[in-house]
Coordinates of C-alpha atoms in Angstrom, one line a residue:
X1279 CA -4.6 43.1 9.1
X1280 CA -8.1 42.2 8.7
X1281 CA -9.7 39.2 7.4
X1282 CA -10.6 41.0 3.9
X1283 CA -7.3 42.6 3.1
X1284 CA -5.6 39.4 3.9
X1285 CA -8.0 37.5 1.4
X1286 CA -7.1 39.9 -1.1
X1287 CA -3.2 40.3 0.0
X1288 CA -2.7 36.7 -0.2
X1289 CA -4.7 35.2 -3.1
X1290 CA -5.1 38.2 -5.4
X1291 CA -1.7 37.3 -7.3
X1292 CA -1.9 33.1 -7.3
X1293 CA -5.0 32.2 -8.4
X1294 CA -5.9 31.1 -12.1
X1295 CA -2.4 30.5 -12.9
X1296 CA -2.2 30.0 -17.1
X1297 CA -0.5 26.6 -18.5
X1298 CA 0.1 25.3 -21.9
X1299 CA -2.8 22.2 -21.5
X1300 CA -5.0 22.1 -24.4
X1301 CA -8.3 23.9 -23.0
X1302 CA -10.5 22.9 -26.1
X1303 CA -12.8 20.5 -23.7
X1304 CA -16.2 22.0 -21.8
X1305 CA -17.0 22.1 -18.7
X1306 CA -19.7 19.6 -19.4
X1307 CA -17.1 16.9 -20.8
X1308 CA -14.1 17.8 -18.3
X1309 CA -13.1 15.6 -15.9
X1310 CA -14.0 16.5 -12.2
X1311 CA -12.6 19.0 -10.0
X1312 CA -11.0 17.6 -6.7
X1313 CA -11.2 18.8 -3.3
X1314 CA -9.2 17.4 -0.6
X1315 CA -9.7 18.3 2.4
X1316 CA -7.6 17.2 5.6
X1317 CA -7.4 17.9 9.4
X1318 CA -4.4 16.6 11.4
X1319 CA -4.3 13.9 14.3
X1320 CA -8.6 13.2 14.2
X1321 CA -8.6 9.4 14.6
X1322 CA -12.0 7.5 13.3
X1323 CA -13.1 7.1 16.8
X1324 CA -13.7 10.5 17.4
X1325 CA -16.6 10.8 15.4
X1326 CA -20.2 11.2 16.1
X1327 CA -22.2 7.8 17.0
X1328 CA -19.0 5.7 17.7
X1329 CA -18.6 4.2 21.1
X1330 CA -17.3 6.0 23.8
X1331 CA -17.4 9.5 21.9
X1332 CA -20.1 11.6 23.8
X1333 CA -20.3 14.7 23.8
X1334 CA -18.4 15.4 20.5
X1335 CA -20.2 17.8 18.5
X1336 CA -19.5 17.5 14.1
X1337 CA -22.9 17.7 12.5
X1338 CA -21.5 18.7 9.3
X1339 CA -19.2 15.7 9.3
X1340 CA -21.7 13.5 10.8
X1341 CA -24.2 13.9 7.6
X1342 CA -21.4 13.8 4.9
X1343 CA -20.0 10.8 6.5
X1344 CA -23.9 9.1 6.3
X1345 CA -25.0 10.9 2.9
X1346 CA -22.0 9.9 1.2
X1347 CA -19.7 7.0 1.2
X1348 CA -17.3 6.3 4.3
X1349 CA -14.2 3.9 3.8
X1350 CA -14.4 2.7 7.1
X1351 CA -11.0 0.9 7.3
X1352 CA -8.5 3.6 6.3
X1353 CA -5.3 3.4 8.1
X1354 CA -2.5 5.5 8.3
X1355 CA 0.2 3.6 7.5
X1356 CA 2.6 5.9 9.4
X1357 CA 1.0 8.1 11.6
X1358 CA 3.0 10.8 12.2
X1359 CA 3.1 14.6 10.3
X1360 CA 5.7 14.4 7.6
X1361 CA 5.8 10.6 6.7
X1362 CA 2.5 11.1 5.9
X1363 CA 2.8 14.0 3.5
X1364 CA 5.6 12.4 2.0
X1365 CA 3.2 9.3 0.9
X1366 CA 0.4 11.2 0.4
X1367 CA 2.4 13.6 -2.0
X1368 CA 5.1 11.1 -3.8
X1369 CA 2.9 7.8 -3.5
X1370 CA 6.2 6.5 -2.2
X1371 CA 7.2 4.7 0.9
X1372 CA 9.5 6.6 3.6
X1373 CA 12.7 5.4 2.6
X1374 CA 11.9 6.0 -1.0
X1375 CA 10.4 9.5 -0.8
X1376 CA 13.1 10.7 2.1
X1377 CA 10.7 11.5 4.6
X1378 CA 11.3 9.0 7.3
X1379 CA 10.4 11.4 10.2
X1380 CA 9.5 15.0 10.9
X1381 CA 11.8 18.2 10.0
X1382 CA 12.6 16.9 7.1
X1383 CA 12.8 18.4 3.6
X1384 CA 10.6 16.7 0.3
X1385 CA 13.3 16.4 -2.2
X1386 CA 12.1 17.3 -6.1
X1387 CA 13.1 14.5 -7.8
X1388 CA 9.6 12.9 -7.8
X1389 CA 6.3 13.1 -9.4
X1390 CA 4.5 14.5 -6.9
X1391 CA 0.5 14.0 -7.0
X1392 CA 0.3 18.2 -7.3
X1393 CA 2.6 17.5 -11.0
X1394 CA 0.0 14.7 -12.2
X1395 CA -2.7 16.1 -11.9
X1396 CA -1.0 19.6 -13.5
X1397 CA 0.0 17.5 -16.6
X1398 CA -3.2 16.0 -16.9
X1399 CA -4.8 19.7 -17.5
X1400 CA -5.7 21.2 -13.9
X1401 CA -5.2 23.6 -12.2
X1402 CA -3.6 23.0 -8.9
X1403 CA -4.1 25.0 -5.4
X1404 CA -2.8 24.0 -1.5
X1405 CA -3.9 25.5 1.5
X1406 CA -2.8 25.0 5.0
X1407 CA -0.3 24.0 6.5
X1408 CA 2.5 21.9 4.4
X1409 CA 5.1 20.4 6.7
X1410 CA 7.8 18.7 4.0
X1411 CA 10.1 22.2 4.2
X1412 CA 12.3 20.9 6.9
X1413 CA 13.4 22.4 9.9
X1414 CA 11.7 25.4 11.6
X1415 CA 8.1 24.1 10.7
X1416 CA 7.7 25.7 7.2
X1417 CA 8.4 29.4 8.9
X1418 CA 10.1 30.5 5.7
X1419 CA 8.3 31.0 2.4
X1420 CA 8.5 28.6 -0.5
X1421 CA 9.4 30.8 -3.7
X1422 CA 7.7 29.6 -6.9
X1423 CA 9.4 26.3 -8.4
X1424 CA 10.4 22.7 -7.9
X1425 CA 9.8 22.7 -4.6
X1426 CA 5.9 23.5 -4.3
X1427 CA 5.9 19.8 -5.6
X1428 CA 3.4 21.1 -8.9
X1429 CA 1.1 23.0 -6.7
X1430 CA 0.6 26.0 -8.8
X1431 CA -1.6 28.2 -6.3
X1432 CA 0.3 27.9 -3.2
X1433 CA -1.2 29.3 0.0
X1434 CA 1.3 27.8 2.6
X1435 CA 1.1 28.4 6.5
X1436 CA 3.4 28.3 8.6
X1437 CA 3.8 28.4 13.0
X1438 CA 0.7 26.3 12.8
X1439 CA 1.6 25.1 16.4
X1440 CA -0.8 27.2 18.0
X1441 CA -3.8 28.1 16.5
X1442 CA -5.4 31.4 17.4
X1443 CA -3.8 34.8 15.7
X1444 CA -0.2 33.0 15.7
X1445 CA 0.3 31.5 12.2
X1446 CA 1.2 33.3 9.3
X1447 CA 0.8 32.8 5.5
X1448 CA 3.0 34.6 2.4
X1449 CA 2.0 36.3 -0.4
X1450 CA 2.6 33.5 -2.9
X1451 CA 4.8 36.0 -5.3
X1452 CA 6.4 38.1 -2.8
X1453 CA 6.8 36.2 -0.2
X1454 CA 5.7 39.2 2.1
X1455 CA 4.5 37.6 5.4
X1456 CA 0.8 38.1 6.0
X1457 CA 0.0 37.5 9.8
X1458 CA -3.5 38.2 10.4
X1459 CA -5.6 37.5 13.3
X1460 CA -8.5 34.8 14.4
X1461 CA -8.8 31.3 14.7
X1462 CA -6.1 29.5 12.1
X1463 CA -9.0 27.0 10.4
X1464 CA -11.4 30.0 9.7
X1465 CA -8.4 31.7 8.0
X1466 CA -7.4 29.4 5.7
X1467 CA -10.9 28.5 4.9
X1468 CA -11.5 31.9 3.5
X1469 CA -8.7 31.5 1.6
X1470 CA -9.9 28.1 0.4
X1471 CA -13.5 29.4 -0.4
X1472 CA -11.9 32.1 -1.9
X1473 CA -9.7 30.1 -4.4
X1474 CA -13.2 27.7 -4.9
X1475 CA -14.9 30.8 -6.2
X1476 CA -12.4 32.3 -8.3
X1477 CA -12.2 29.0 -10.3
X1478 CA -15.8 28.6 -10.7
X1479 CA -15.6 30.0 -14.7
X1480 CA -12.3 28.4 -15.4
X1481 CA -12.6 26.0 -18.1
X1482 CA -9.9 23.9 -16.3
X1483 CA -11.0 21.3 -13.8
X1484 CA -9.1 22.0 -10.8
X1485 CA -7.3 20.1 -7.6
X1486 CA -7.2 21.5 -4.3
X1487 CA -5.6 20.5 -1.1
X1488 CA -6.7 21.9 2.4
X1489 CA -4.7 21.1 4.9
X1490 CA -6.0 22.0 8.5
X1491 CA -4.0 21.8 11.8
X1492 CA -6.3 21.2 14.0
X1493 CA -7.3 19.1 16.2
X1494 CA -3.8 18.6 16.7
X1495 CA -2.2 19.8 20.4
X1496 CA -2.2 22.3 21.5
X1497 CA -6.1 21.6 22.2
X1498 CA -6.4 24.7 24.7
X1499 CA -7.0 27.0 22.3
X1500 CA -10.4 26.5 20.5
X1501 CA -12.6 29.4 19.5
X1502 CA -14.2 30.5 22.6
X1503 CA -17.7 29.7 21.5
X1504 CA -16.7 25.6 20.8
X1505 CA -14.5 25.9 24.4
X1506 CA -17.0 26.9 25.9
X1507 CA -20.1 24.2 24.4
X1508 CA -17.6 21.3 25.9
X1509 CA -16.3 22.9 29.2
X1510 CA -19.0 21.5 31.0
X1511 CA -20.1 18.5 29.1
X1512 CA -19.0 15.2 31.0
X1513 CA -16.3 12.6 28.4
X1514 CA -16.4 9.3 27.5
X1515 CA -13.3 7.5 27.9
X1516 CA -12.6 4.2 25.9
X1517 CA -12.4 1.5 28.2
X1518 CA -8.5 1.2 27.3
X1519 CA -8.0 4.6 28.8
X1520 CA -5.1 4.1 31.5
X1521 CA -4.6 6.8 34.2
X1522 CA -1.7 7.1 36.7
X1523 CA 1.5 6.2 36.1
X1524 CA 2.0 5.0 33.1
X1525 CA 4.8 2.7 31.4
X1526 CA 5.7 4.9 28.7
X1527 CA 5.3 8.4 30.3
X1528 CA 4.9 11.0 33.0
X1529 CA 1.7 10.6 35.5
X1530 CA -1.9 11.1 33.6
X1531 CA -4.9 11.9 35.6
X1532 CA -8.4 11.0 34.7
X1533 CA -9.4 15.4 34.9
X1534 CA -6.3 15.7 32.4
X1535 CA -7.4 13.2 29.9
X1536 CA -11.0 14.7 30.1
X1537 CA -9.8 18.1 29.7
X1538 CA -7.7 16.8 27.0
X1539 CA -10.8 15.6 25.4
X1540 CA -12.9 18.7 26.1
X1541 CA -10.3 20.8 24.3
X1542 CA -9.8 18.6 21.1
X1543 CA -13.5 18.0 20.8
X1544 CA -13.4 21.7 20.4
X1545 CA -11.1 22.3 17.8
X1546 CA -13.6 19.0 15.6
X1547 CA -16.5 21.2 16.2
X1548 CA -14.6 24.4 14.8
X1549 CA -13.1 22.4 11.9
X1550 CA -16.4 21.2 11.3
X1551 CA -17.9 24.8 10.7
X1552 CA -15.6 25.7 8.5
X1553 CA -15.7 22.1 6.4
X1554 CA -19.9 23.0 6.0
X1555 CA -18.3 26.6 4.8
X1556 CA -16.1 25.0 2.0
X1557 CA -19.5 22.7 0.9
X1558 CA -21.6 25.7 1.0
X1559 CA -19.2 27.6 -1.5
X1560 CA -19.5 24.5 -3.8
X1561 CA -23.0 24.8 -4.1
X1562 CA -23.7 28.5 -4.3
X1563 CA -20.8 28.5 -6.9
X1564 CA -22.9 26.2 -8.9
X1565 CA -19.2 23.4 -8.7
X1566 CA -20.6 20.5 -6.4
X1567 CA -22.2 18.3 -8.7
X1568 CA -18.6 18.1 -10.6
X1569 CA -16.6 18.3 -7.9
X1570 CA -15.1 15.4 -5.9
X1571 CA -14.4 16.1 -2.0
X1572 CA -13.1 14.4 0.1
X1573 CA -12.6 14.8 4.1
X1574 CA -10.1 12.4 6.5
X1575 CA -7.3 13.1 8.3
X1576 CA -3.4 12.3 8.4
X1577 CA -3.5 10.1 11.6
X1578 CA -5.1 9.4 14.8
X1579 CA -4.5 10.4 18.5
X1580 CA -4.3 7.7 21.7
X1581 CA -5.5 10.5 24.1
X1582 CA -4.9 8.2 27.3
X1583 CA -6.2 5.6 25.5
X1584 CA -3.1 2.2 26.3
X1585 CA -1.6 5.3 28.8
X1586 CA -0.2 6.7 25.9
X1587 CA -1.0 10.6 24.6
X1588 CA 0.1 11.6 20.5
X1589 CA 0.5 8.8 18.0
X1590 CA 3.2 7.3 16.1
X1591 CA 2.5 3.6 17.5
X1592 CA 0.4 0.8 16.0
X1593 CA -2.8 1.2 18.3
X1594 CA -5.7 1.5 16.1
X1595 CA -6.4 4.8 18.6
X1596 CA -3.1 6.4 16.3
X1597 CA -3.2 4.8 13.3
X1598 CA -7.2 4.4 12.1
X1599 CA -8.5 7.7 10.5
X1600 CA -11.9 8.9 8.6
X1601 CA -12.3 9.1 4.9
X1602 CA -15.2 10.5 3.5
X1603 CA -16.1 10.9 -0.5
X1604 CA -18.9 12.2 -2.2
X1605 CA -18.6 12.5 -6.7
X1606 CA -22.6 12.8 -7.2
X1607 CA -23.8 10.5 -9.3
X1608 CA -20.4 8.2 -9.1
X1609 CA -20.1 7.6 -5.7
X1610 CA -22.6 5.7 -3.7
X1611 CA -24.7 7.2 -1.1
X1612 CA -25.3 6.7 2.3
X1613 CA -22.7 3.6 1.7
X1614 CA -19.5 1.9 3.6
X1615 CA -16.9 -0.1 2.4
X1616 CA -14.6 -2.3 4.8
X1617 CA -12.1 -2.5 2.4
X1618 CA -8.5 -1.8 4.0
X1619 CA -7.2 1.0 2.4
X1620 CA -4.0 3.2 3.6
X1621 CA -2.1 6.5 2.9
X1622 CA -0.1 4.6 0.3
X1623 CA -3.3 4.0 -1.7
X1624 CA -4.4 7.8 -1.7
X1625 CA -2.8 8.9 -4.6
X1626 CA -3.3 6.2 -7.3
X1627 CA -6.9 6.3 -6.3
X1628 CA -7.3 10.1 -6.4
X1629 CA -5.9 10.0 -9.7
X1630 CA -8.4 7.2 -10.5
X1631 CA -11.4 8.9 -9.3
X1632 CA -10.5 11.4 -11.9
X1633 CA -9.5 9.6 -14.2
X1634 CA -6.0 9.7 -14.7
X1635 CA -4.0 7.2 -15.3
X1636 CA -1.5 6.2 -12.0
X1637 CA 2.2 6.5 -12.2
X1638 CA 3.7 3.2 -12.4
X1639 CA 6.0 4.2 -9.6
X1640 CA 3.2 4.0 -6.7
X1641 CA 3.5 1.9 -4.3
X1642 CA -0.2 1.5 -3.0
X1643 CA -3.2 0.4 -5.4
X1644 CA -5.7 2.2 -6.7
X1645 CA -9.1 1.5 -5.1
X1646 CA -11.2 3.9 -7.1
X1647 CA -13.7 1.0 -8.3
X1648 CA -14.6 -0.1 -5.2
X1649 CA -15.4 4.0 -4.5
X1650 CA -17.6 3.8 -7.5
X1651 CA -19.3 0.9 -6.4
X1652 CA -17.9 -1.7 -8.8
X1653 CA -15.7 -4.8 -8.3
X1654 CA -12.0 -3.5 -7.4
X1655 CA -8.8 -4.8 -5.4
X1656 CA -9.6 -6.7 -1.9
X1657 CA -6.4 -6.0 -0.2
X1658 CA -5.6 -8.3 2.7
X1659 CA -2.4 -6.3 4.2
X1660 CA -2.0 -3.0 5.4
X1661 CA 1.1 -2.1 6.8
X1662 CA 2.2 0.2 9.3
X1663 CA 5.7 1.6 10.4
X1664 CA 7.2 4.0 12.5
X1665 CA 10.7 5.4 12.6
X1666 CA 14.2 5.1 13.5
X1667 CA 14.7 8.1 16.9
X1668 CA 12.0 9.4 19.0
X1669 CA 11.5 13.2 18.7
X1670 CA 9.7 14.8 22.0
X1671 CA 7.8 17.9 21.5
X1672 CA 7.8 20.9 24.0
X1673 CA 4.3 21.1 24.2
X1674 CA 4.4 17.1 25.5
X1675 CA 7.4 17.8 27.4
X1676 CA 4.8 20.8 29.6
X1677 CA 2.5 17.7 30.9
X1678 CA 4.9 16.2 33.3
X1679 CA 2.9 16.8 36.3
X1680 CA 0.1 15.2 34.4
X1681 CA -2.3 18.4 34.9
X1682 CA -1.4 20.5 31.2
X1683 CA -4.2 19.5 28.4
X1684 CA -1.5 19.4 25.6
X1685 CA 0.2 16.1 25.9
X1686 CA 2.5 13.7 27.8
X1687 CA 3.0 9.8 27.4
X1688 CA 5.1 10.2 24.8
X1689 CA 7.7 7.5 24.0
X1690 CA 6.8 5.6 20.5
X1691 CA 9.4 3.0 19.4
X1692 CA 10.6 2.1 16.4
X1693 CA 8.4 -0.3 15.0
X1694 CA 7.0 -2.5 11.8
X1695 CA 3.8 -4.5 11.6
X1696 CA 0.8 -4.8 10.0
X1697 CA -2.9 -4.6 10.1
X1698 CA -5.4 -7.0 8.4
X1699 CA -9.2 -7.2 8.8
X1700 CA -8.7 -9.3 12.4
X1701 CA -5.6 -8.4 13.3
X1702 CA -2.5 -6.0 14.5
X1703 CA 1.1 -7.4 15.1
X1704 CA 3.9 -4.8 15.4
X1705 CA 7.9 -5.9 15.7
X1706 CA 10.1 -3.7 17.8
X1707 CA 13.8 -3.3 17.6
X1708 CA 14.2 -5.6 20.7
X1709 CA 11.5 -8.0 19.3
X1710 CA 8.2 -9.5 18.3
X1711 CA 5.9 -5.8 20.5
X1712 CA 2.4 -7.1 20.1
X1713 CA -0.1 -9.0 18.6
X1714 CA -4.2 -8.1 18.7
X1715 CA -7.2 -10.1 17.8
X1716 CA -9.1 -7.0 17.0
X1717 CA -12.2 -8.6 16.5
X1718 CA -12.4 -10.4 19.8
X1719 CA -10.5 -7.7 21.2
X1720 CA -11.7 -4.5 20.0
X1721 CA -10.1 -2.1 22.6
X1722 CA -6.9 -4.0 21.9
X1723 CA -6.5 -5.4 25.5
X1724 CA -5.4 -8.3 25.4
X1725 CA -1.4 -9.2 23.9
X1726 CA -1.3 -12.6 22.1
X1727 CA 2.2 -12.4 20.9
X1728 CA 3.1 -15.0 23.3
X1729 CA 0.2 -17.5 22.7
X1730 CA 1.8 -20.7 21.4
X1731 CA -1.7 -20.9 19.1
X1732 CA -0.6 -18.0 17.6
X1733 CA 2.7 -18.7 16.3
X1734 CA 2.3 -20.1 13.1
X1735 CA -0.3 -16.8 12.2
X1736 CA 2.9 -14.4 13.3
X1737 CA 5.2 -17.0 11.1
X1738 CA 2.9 -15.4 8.0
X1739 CA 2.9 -12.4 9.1
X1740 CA 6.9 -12.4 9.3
X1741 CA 7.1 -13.3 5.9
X1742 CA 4.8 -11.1 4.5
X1743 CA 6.7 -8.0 6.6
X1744 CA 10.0 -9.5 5.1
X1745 CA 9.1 -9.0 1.5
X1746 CA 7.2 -5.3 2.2
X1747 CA 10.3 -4.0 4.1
X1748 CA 12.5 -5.7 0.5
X1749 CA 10.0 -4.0 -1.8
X1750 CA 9.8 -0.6 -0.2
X1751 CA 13.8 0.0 0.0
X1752 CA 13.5 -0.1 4.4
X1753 CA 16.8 -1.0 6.5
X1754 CA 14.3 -2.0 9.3
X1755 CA 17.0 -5.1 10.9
X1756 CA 14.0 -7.5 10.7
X1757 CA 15.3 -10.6 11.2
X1758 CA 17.3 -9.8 13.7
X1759 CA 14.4 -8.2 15.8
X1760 CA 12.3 -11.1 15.6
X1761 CA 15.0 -13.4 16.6
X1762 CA 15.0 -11.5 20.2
X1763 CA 12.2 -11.7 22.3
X1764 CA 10.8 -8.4 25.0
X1765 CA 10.0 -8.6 28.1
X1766 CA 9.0 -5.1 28.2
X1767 CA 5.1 -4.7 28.6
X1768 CA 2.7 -3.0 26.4

């Protein structure tokens, strides 16, 4: 199938879906549309201009990120697929929303962000990849109802694993499987530019998710043209990279972690096309100056960095992400904001950039004033978890010999902890993991959690873990864990 029959095939039947909202308001007094736009495993370091990142290659990104306003302490507060979605969708914490790993199905006993912003008039669209289906990687098709969590143009993909002429998508009525060929991201961007044109006489505002794959493993398969930019550019490493044998997985050579880099600075450069695409729709479709978008990404990657590859640990490599807004003429421009801000946050805050009122069940705060420039919350705590089994991945599993570009160094442990404007402290099962002074210590380097200075700063930190882990329904055995001590290193 080619790219225009599948533009047509797929969208033709789900887009400008009717409701019963009062229309009666202009397009002039309407609140604004919302675009959200998200790659998967792109941590903040990998960005143009920040240490150790030549020879990445995101223009695009690069001047939104300096036109705009950039929340340069967003944090994933678990950095792994699912859990994320699972906040991000329910504005609920893991053991509240169900999600407390991958594979696992989104129950529809919530009010999800896609039914909030329905009620409150819009229209509501998601592209990309989903991952809250359960097991099998969302391969089967989603029929209309409950379970497309209030998303009323649904454009699900699934076998996102590899990402050149693999995935498929559904006819959202149907459910007829639409498999064309290319490069995943360019795919569903033209069904996201698509959907951005269709609504531009709708006298709805409308809400968008995009949901891109990419950069995340397998990193060998990047358009040709971006493969071939990087193949022989020389990479940065952070000086916490760790080659050899590592503690925590099979042997990492320096030429594997470079070709790692090589490939997944691809795969930024090709998202980053296709982001300039969806901007460039907005503005010949006459929608950006009411139209709020926003780019960042559901977690990080270590890639070497601590001898670990993935995420799904503490490390601000795994856990610290981009976030990027521009609302012309709300927003500021060419503006940062330090203010720690999380997953949690994300859907309170969307809904207050639009104006909606938050459901009192959300667990994270709504930061939309500081976005608009004005006096807002100053949160002091971020915290961070990560689940209860490890889950290896086959494409990790093909690096043990330390020569594949996809993975390896894989073994994350159940954790909790926290993350404040200095600091990162993390509690394993078999006890108090590891405590960073991340201003002193920006590579993370150096483990204080046995520093008798220290101890009455983790004391606070306990307590403040105690009452999160209360508040947010976890079984996490705290008390016990910080009652033993490891002796394993980090």
């Amino acid at each position: 199938m080619d790219r225009r029959n599948f533009i047509q095939a797929g969208i033709a039947a789900g887009v400008l879906a009717t409701s019963n909202v009062d229309l009666a308001e202009t397009k002039q007094s309407r609140r604004p549309n919302v675009l959200y736009v998200f790659d998967d495993e792109h941590r903040f370091q990998s960005m143009p201009g920040q240490p150790f990142s030549a020879p990445i290659a995101a223009p695009t990104l690069d001047a939104f990120r300096k036109a705009n306003l950039s929340m340069e302490r967003c944090t994933s507060n678990y950095p792994l697929c699912s859990p994320y979605r699972g906040i991000f969708m329910t504005g609920l914490w893991p053991y509240q929303n169900g999600i407390t790993r991958n594979w696992l199905e989104l129950g529809t006993n919530f009010e999800s962000i896609g039914h909030v912003f329905s009620k409150a008039g819009y229209a509501t669209a998601y592209v990309g990849k989903w991952h809250l289906s359960g097991p099998g990687h969302d391969r089967a098709f989603i029929p209309a109802g409950p379970h497309r969590q209030g998303f009323e143009n649904w454009h699900v993909w699934g076998a996102v694993d590899k990402h050149m002429s693999y995935s498929f998508t559904f006819n959202p009525d149907t459910g007829e499987k639409i498999q064309p060929q290319g490069y995943q991201t360019t795919l569903m961007t033209d069904q996201a530019v698509k959907i951005i044109g269709d609504y531009k006489d709708s006298e709805r505002p409308w809400m968008m998710v995009v949901s891109f794959h990419p950069p995340h493993f397998p990193v060998d398969d990047a358009p040709a043209e971006d493969e071939a930019f990087f193949a022989a550019k020389s990479v940065e490493l952070r000086p916490n990279t760790r080659t050899g044998v590592s503690d925590h997985g099979p042997v990492r050579t320096k030429a594997s972690i470079e070709k790692f880099h090589q490939g997944y600075y691809a795969h930024i450069r090709a998202v980053d096309r296709e982001f300039a695409r969806i901007l460039k729709t907005l503005d010949d479709t006459g929608q950006a100056d009411n139209t709020i978008v926003i780019f960042t990404s559901d977690h990080g990657e270590m890639a070497g960095s601590h001898g670990r590859m993935y995420k799904q640990v503490p490390f601000e490599e795994s856990t610290r992400v981009p976030f990027f807004i521009r609302y012309p003429g709300h927003t500021p421009r060419g503006k940062t904001c330090d203010a720690l801000f999380a997953t949690v946050d994300i859907y309170p805050t969307l809904c207050g950039l639009a104006g909606i009122t938050p459901p009192a069940h959300c667990k994270g705060r709504d930061l939309s004033k500081l976005m608009f420039g004005k006096p807002g919350p100053d949160p002091e705590i971020v915290f961070l978890l990560n689940g209860d089994r490890l889950e290896p991945h086959p494409a990790h599993e093909e690096g043990e010999g330390g020569g594949d570009p996809n993975g390896g160094g894989y073994a994350p442990p159940t954790f909790r902890g926290l993350c404040t404007r200095t600091h990162t402290y993390a509690v394993a099962l078999d006890g108090r993991w590891l405590l960073f002074d991340n201003v002193k210590d920006p590579y993370q380097q150096k483990n204080l959690i046995d520093e008798p200075s220290q101890q009455p700063l983790l004391r606070q930190f306990d307590e403040k873990i105690a009452a999160w882990l209360k508040d947010s329904s976890d079984p996490f055995p705290y008390q016990a864990a910080i009652a033993r001590r490891s002796s394993e290193p980090v």
